[in-house]
CSV table of C-alpha atoms in Angstrom, one decimal:
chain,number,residue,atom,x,y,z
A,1,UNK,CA,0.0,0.0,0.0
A,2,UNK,CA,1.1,3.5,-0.7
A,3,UNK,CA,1.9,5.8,2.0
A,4,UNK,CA,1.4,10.1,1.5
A,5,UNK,CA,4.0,11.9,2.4
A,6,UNK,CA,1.8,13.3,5.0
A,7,UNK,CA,1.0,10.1,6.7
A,8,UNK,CA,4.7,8.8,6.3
A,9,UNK,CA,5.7,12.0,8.4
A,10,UNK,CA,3.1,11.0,10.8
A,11,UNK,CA,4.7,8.0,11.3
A,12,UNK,CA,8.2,9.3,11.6
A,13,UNK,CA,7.2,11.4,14.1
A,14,UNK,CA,5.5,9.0,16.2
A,15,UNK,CA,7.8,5.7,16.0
A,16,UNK,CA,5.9,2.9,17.2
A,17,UNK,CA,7.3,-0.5,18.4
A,18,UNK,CA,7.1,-2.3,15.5
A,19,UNK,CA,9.9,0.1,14.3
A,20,UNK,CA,11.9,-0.5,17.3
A,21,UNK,CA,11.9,-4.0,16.7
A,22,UNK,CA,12.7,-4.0,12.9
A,23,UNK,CA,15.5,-1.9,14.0
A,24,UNK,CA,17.1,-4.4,16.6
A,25,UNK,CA,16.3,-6.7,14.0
A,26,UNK,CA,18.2,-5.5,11.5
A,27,UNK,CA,20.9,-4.4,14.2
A,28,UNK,CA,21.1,-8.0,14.6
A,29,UNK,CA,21.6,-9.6,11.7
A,30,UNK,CA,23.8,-7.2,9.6
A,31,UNK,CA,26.5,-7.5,12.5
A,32,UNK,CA,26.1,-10.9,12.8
A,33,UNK,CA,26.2,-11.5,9.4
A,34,UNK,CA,29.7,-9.7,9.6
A,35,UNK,CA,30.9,-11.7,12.3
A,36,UNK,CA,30.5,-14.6,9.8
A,37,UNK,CA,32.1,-13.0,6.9
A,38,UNK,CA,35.0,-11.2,8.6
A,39,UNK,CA,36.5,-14.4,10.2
A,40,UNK,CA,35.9,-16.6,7.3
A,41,UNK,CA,37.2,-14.6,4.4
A,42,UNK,CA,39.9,-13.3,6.7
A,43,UNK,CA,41.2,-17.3,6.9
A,44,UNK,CA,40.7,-17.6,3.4
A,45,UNK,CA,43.1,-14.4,2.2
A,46,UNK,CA,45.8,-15.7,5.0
A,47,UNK,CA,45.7,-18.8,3.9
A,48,UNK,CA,45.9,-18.5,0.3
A,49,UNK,CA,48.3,-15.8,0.5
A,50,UNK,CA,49.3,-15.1,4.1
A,51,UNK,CA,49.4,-12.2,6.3
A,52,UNK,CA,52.0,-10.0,3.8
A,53,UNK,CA,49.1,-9.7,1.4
A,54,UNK,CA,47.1,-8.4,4.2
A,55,UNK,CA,48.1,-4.8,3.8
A,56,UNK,CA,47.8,-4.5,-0.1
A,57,UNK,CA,44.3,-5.6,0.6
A,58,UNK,CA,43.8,-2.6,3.5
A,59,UNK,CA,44.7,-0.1,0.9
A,60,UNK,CA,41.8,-2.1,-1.4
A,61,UNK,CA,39.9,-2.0,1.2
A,62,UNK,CA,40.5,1.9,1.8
A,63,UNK,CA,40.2,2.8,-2.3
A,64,UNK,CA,36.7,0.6,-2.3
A,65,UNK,CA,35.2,1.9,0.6
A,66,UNK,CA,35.7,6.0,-0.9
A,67,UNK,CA,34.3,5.1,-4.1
A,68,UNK,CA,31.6,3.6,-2.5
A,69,UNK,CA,30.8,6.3,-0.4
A,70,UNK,CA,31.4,9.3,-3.2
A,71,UNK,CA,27.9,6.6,-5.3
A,72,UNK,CA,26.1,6.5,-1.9
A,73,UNK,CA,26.5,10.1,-0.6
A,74,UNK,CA,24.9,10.7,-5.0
A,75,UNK,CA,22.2,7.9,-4.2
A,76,UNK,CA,20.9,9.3,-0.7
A,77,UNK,CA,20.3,12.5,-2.8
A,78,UNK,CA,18.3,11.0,-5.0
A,79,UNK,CA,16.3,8.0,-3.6
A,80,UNK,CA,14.0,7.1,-0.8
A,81,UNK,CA,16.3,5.6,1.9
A,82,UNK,CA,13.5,2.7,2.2
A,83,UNK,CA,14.1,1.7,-1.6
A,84,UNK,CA,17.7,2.6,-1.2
A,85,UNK,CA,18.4,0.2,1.4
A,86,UNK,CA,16.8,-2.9,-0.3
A,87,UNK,CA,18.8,-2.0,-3.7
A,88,UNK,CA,22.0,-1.7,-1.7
A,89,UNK,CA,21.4,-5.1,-0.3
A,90,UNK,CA,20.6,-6.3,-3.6
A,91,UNK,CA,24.2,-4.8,-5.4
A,92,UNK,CA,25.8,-6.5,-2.3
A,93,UNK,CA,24.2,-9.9,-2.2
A,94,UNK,CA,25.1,-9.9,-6.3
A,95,UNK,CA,28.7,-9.2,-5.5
A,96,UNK,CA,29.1,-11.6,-3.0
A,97,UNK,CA,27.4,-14.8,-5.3
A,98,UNK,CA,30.1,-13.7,-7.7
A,99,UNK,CA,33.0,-13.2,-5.4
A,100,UNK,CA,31.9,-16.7,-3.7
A,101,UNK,CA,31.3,-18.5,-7.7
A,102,UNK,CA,34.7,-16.8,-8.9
A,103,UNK,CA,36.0,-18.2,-5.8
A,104,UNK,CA,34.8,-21.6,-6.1
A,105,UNK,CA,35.8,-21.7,-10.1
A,106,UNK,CA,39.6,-22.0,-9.0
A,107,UNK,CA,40.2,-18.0,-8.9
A,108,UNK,CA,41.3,-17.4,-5.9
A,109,UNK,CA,42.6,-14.0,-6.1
A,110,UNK,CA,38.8,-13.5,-5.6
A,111,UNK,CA,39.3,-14.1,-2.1
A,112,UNK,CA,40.6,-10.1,-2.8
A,113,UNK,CA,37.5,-9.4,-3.5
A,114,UNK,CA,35.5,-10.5,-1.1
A,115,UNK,CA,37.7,-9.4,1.5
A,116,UNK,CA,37.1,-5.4,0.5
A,117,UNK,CA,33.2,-6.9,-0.5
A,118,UNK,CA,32.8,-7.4,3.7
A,119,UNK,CA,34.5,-4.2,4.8
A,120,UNK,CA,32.6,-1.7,2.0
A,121,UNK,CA,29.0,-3.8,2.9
A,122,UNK,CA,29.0,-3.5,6.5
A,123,UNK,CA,30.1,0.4,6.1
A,124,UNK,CA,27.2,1.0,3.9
A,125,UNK,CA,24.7,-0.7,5.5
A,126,UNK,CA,25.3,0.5,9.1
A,127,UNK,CA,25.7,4.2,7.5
A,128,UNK,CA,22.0,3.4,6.4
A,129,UNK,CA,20.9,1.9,9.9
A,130,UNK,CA,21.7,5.1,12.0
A,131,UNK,CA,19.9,7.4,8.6
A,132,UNK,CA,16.7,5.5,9.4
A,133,UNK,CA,17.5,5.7,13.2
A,134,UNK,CA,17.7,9.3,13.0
A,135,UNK,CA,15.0,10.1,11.0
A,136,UNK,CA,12.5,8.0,13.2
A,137,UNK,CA,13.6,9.0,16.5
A,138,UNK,CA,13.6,12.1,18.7
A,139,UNK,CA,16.5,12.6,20.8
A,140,UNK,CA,14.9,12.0,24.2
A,141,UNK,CA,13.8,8.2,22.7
A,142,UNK,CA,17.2,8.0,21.1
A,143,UNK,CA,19.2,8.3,24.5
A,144,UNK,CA,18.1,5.1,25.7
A,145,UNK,CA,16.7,3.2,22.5
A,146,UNK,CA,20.1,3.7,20.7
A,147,UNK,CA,21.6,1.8,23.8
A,148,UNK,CA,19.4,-0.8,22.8
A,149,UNK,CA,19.8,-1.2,18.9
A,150,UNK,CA,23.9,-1.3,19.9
A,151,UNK,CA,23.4,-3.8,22.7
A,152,UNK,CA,21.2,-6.2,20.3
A,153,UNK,CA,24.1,-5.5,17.1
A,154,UNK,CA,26.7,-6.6,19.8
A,155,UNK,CA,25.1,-9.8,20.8
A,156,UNK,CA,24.4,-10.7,17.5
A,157,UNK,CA,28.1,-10.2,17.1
A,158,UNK,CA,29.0,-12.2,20.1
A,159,UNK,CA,26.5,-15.3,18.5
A,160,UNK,CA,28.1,-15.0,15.0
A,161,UNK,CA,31.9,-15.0,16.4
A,162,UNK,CA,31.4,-17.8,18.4
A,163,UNK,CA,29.6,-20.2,16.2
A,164,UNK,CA,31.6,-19.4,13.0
A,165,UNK,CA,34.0,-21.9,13.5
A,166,UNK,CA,32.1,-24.8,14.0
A,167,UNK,CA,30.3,-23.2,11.1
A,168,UNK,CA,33.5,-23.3,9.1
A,169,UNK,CA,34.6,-26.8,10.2
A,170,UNK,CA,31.0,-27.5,9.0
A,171,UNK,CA,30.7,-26.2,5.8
A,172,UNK,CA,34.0,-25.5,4.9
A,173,UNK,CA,35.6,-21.8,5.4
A,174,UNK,CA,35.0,-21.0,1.7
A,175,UNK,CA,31.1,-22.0,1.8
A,176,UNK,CA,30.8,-20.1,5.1
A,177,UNK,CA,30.1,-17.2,3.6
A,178,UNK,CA,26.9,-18.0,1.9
A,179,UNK,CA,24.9,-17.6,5.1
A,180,UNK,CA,25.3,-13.9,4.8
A,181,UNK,CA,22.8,-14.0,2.2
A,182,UNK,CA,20.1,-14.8,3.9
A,183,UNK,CA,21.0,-12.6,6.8
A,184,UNK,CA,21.1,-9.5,4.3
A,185,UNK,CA,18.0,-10.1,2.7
A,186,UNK,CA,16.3,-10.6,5.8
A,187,UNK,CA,17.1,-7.2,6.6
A,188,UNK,CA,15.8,-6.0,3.2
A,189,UNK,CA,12.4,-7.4,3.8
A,190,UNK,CA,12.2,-6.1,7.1
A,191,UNK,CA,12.9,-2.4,6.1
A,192,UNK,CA,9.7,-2.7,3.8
A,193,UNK,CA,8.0,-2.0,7.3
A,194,UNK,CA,9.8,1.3,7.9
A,195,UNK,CA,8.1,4.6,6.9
A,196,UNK,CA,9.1,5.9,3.3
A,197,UNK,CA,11.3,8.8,3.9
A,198,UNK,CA,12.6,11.8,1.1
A,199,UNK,CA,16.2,11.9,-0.2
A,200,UNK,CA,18.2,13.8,1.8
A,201,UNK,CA,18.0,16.9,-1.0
A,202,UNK,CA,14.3,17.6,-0.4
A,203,UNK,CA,13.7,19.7,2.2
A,204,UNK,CA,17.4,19.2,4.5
A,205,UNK,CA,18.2,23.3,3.7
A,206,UNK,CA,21.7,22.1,4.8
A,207,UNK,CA,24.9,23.2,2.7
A,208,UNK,CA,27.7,20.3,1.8
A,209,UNK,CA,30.2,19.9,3.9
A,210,UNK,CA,33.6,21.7,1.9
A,211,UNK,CA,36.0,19.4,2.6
A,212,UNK,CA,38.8,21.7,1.5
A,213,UNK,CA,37.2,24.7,3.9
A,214,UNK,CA,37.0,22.1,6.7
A,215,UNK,CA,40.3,20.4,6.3
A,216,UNK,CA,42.4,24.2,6.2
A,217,UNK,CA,40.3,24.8,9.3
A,218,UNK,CA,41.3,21.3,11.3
A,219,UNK,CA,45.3,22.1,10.3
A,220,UNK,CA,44.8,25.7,11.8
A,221,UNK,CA,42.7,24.7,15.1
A,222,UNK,CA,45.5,23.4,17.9
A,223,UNK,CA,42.2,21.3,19.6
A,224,UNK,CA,41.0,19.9,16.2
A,225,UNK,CA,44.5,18.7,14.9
A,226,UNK,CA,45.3,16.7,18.1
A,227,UNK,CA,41.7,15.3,18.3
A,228,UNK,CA,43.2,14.1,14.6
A,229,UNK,CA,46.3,12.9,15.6
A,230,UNK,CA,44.7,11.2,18.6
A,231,UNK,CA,42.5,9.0,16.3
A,232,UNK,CA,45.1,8.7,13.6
A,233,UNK,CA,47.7,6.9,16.2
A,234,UNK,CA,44.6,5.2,18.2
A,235,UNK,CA,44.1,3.3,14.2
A,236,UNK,CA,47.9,2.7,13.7
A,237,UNK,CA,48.4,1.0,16.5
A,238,UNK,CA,44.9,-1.1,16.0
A,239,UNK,CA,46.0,-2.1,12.9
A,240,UNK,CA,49.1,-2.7,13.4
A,241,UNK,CA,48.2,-4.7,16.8
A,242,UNK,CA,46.0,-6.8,14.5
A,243,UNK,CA,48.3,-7.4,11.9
A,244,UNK,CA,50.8,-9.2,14.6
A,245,UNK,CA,47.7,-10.9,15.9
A,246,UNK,CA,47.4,-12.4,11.9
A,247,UNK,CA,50.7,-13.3,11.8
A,248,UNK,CA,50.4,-15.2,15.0
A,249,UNK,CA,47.3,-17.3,14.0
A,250,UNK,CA,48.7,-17.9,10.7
A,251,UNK,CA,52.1,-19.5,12.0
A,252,UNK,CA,49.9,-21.5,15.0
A,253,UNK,CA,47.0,-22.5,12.6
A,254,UNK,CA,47.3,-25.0,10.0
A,255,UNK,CA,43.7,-25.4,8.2
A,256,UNK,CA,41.4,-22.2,7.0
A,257,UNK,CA,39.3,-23.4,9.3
A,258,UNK,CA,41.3,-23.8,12.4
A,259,UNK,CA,42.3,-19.5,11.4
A,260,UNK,CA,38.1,-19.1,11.2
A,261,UNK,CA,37.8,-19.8,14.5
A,262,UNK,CA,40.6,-18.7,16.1
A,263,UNK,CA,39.6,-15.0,14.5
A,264,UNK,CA,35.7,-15.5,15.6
A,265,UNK,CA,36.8,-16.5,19.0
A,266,UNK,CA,38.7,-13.2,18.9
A,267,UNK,CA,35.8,-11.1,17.4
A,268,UNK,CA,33.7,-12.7,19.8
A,269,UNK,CA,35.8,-11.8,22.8
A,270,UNK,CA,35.7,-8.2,21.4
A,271,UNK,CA,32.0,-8.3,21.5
A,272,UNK,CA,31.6,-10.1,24.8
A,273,UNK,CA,34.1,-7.1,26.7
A,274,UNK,CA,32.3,-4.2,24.5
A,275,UNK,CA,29.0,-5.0,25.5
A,276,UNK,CA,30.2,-5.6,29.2
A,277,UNK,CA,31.8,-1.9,29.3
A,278,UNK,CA,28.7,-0.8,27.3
A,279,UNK,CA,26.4,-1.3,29.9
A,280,UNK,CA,28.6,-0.1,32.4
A,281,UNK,CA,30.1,3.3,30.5
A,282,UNK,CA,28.3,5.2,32.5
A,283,UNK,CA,29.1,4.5,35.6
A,284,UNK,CA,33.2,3.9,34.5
A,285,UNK,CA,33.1,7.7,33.2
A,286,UNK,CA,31.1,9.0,36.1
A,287,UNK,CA,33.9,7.3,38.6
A,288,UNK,CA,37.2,8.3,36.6
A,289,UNK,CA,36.0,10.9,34.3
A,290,UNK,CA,36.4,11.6,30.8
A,291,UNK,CA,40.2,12.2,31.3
A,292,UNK,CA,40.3,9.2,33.2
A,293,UNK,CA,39.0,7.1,30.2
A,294,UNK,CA,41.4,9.0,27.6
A,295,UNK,CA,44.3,8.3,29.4
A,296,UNK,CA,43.3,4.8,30.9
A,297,UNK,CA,42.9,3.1,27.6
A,298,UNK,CA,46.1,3.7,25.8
A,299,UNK,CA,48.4,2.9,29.5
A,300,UNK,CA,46.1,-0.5,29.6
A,301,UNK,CA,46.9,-1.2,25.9
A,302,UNK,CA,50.4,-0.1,26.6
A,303,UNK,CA,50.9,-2.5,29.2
A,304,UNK,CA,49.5,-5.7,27.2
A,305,UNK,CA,51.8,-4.1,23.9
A,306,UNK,CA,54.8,-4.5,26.7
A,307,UNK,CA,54.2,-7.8,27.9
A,308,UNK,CA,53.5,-9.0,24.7
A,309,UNK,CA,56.8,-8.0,23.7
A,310,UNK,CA,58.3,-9.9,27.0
A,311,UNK,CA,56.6,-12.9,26.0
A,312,UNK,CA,55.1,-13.0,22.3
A,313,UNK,CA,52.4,-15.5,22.7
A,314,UNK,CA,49.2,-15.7,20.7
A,315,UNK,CA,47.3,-15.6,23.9
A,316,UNK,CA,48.7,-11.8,25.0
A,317,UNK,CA,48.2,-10.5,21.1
A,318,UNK,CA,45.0,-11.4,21.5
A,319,UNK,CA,44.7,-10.2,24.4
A,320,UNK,CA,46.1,-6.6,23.7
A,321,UNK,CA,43.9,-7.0,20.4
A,322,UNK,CA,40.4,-7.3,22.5
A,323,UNK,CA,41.3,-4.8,25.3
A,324,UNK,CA,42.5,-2.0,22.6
A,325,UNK,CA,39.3,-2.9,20.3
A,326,UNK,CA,36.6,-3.1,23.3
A,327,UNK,CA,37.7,-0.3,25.0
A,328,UNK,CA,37.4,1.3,21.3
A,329,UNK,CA,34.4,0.2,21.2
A,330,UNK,CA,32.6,1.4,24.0
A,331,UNK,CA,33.8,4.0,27.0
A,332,UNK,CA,36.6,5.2,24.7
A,333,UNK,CA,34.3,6.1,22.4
A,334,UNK,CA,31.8,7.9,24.4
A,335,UNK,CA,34.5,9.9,26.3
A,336,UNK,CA,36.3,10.5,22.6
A,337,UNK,CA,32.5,11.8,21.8
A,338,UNK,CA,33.1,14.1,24.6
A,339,UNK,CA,35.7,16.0,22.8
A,340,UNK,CA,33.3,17.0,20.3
A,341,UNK,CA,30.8,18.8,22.9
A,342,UNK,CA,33.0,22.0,23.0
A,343,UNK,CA,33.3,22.8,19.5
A,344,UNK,CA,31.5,25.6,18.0
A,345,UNK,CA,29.0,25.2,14.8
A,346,UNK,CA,31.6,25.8,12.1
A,347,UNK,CA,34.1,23.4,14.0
A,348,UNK,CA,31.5,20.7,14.4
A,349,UNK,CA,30.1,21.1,11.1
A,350,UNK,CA,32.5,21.0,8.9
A,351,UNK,CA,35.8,20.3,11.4
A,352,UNK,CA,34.4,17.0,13.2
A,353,UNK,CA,33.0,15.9,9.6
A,354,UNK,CA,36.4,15.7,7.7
A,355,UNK,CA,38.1,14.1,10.8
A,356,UNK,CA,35.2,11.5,10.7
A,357,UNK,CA,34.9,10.8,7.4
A,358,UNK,CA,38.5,10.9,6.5
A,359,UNK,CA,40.9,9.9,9.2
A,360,UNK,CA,39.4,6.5,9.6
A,361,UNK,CA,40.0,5.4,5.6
A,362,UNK,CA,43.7,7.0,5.6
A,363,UNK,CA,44.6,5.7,8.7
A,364,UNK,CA,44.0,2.1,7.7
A,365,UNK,CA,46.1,2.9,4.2
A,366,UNK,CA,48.3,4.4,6.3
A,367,UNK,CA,49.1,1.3,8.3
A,368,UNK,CA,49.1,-0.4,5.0
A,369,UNK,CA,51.6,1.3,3.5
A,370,UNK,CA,54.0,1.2,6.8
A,371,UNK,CA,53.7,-2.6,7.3
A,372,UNK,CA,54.6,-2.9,2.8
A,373,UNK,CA,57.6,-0.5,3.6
A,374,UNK,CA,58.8,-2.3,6.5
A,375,UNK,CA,57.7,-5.5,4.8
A,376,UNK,CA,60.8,-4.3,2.1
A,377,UNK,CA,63.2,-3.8,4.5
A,378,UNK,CA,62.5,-7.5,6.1
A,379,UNK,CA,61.4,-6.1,9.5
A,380,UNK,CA,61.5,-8.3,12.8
A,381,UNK,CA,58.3,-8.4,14.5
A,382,UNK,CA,60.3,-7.1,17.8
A,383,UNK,CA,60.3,-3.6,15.5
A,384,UNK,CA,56.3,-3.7,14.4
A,385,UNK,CA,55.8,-4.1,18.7
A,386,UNK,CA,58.4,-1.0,19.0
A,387,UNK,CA,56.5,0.8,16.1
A,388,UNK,CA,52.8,-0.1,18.0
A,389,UNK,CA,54.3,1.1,21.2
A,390,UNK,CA,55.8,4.4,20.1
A,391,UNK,CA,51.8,5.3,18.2
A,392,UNK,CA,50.5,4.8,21.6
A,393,UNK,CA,53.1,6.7,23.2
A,394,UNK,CA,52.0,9.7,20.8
A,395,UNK,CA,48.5,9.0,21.6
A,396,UNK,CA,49.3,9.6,25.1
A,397,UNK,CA,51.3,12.3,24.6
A,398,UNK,CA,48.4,14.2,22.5
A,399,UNK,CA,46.1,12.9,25.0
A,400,UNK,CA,48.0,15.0,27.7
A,401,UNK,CA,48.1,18.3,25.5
A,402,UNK,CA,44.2,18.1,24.3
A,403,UNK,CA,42.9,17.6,28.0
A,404,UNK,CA,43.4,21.6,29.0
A,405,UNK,CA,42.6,22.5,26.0
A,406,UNK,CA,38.9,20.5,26.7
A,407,UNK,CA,38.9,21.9,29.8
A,408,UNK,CA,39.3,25.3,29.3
A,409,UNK,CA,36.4,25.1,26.2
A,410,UNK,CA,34.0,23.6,28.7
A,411,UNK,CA,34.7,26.0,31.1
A,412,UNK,CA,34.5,28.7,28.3
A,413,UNK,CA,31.3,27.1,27.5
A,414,UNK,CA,29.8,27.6,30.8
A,415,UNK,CA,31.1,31.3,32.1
A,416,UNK,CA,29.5,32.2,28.8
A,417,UNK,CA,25.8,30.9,29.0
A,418,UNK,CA,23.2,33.4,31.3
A,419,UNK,CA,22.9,32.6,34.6
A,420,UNK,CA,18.9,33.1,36.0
């Protein structure tokens, strides 16, 4: 049945549950359909070509994601998010079946593609989740309900991670990735009960971000330039962290599927620890404070980097991996949203936007291109540890310049609104 416009902003302005529970629905099943895709094809790109080729396909993975945004950011101008949505799922589904038959015909460079297939899809379709999550709620139904949608995502996670191996060992690592499909278009069907909503040209009244505008203003801004080299070192030393994780599973598992689960046991562990400091953000922040989370995280991963370097097993890796990642995940995040609060509109706008949108894709090429360069000059693992250690020294050291800085704005803030 058609909807009016009028009656679809009727229901956009009064969400019922049924939207709240095709939203955790969805939440579900598109991160645990990437909990099954992420370990699997993973396993199949070590194992076919092992961990060196894992930063040529970063900087894939970096190219593909860009383009894909530069067609989305055109479509969402265009087309109803609803219709949108199920035509994205579509494009990816096809992809996949062709990655997976290409795959499966002997080819298995196509293990490429499939590995930059999972990290563009999931980039896509969660960009999509929070559109439809902002357009349907109000913020005082969002403070708690978004809670929920990332709680549900996490546990589907946690399900996905810990049942791919058996999965894998099942099916086979390479068919693995076939039960994404249904997952995906699951989620497609179940967005056909969400309200039609307008492309984002009709009727926003806001201006494109200028990326040149905003990228002059984050080099000139002391606070905005070490809130980006704060996330650019925060990524280097993730990725190279999980890098020396790869390495590790590939030299202490044989079979693709052994490395499946080894990776979804990981993953899993990531989502179990995430969800445990999710639900209990709130009261870690209150306790230590927003400094106290900024400068906790990096001496806790700095401590696992060190023992890890004492005694380089695959359990302390891991370990290191799933503490940085967690923490990343959940009160690290909030008190890193923090830093945002004291930004004016121009810095928000067009500031916060470019360090979003663009740190996260360089940083990952980044680490790419320093693991292919050491790669060259035949670099010990002892010297990727050193290189992990030294980011996160610079993160702490940018951490300890951009807390009076914060402070000083929030107190700015407040001697600056009307007292009654």
């Amino acid at each position: 049945m058609h909807i009016s416009d009028e009656q679809s902003a009727q229901q956009i302005n009064k969400p019922n549950k049924a939207m709240i529970w095709v939203l955790s629905a969805c939440s579900f099943l598109v991160l645990g359909s990437y909990a099954i895709a992420r370990p699997s094809l993973k396993a199949l790109l070590v194992d076919h070509y092992g961990k060196d080729a894992v930063p040529y396909a970063w900087i894939l993975v970096a190219i593909g994601v860009t383009l894909t945004v530069a067609v989305y950011s055109r479509a969402t101008a265009r087309m109803e998010l609803k219709q949108l949505y199920q035509r994205a799922v579509l494009w990816i589904c096809a992809v996949l079946i062709l990655g997976l038959v290409l795959y499966h015909s002997g080819l298995t460079w196509a293990v490429f593609l499939l590995f930059v297939w999972k990290d563009v899809y999931i980039v896509v379709l969660i960009e999509m989740f929070w559109t439809f999550a902002n357009s349907v709620f109000q913020l005082k139904t969002a403070k708690w309900i978004y809670g929920v949608f990332l709680s549900v995502g996490t546990l589907g996670g946690m399900a996905a991670n810990f049942s791919v191996g058996g999965l894998a060992e099942q099916l086979g690592t390479g068919h693995a990735p076939w039960l994404v499909l249904p997952m995906l278009l699951g989620t497609a069907a179940l967005i056909s009960f969400m309200p039609n909503m307008a492309p984002e040209s009709q009727g926003s009244g806001e201006t494109p971000v200028d990326f040149a505008s905003g990228f002059r203003l984050v080099m000139r801004t002391k606070y905005l330039l070490c809130l980006l080299g704060i996330i650019a070192l925060i990524q280097l030393a993730l990725n190279l962290v999980d890098y020396q994780l790869t390495s590790m599973i590939e030299a202490n598992y044989a079979s693709s599927e052994d490395k499946t689960a080894a990776f979804g046991t990981v993953y899993g562990y990531i989502d179990a620890a995430a969800l445990c400091m999710q639900l209990g953000g709130g009261l870690i922040i209150s306790v230590i404070g927003v400094g106290g989370v900024l400068v906790g995280v990096p001496v806790v991963l700095l401590i696992c980097l060190s023992a890890f370097a004492i005694i380089p097993t695959v359990g302390l890796i891991s370990f290191a991996f799933v503490a940085g990642k967690s923490m990343d995940y959940s009160v690290y995040r909030t008190a890193k949203e923090a830093l945002y609060l004291p930004l004016n509109h121009r810095e928000r706008a067009q500031g916060k936007a470019v360090i979003d949108m663009m740190i996260y894709r360089v940083a990952k090429a980044s680490a790419a291109a320093l693991l292919i360069a050491l790669g060259a000059l035949s670099s010990s693992p002892e010297l990727l540890v050193g290189i992990s250690v030294l980011a996160v020294l610079g993160w702490l050291w940018l951490t300890a310049k951009i807390l009076p800085l914060y402070t000083r704005r929030i107190e700015s803030q407040d001697t600056s609104r009307p007292t009654r």
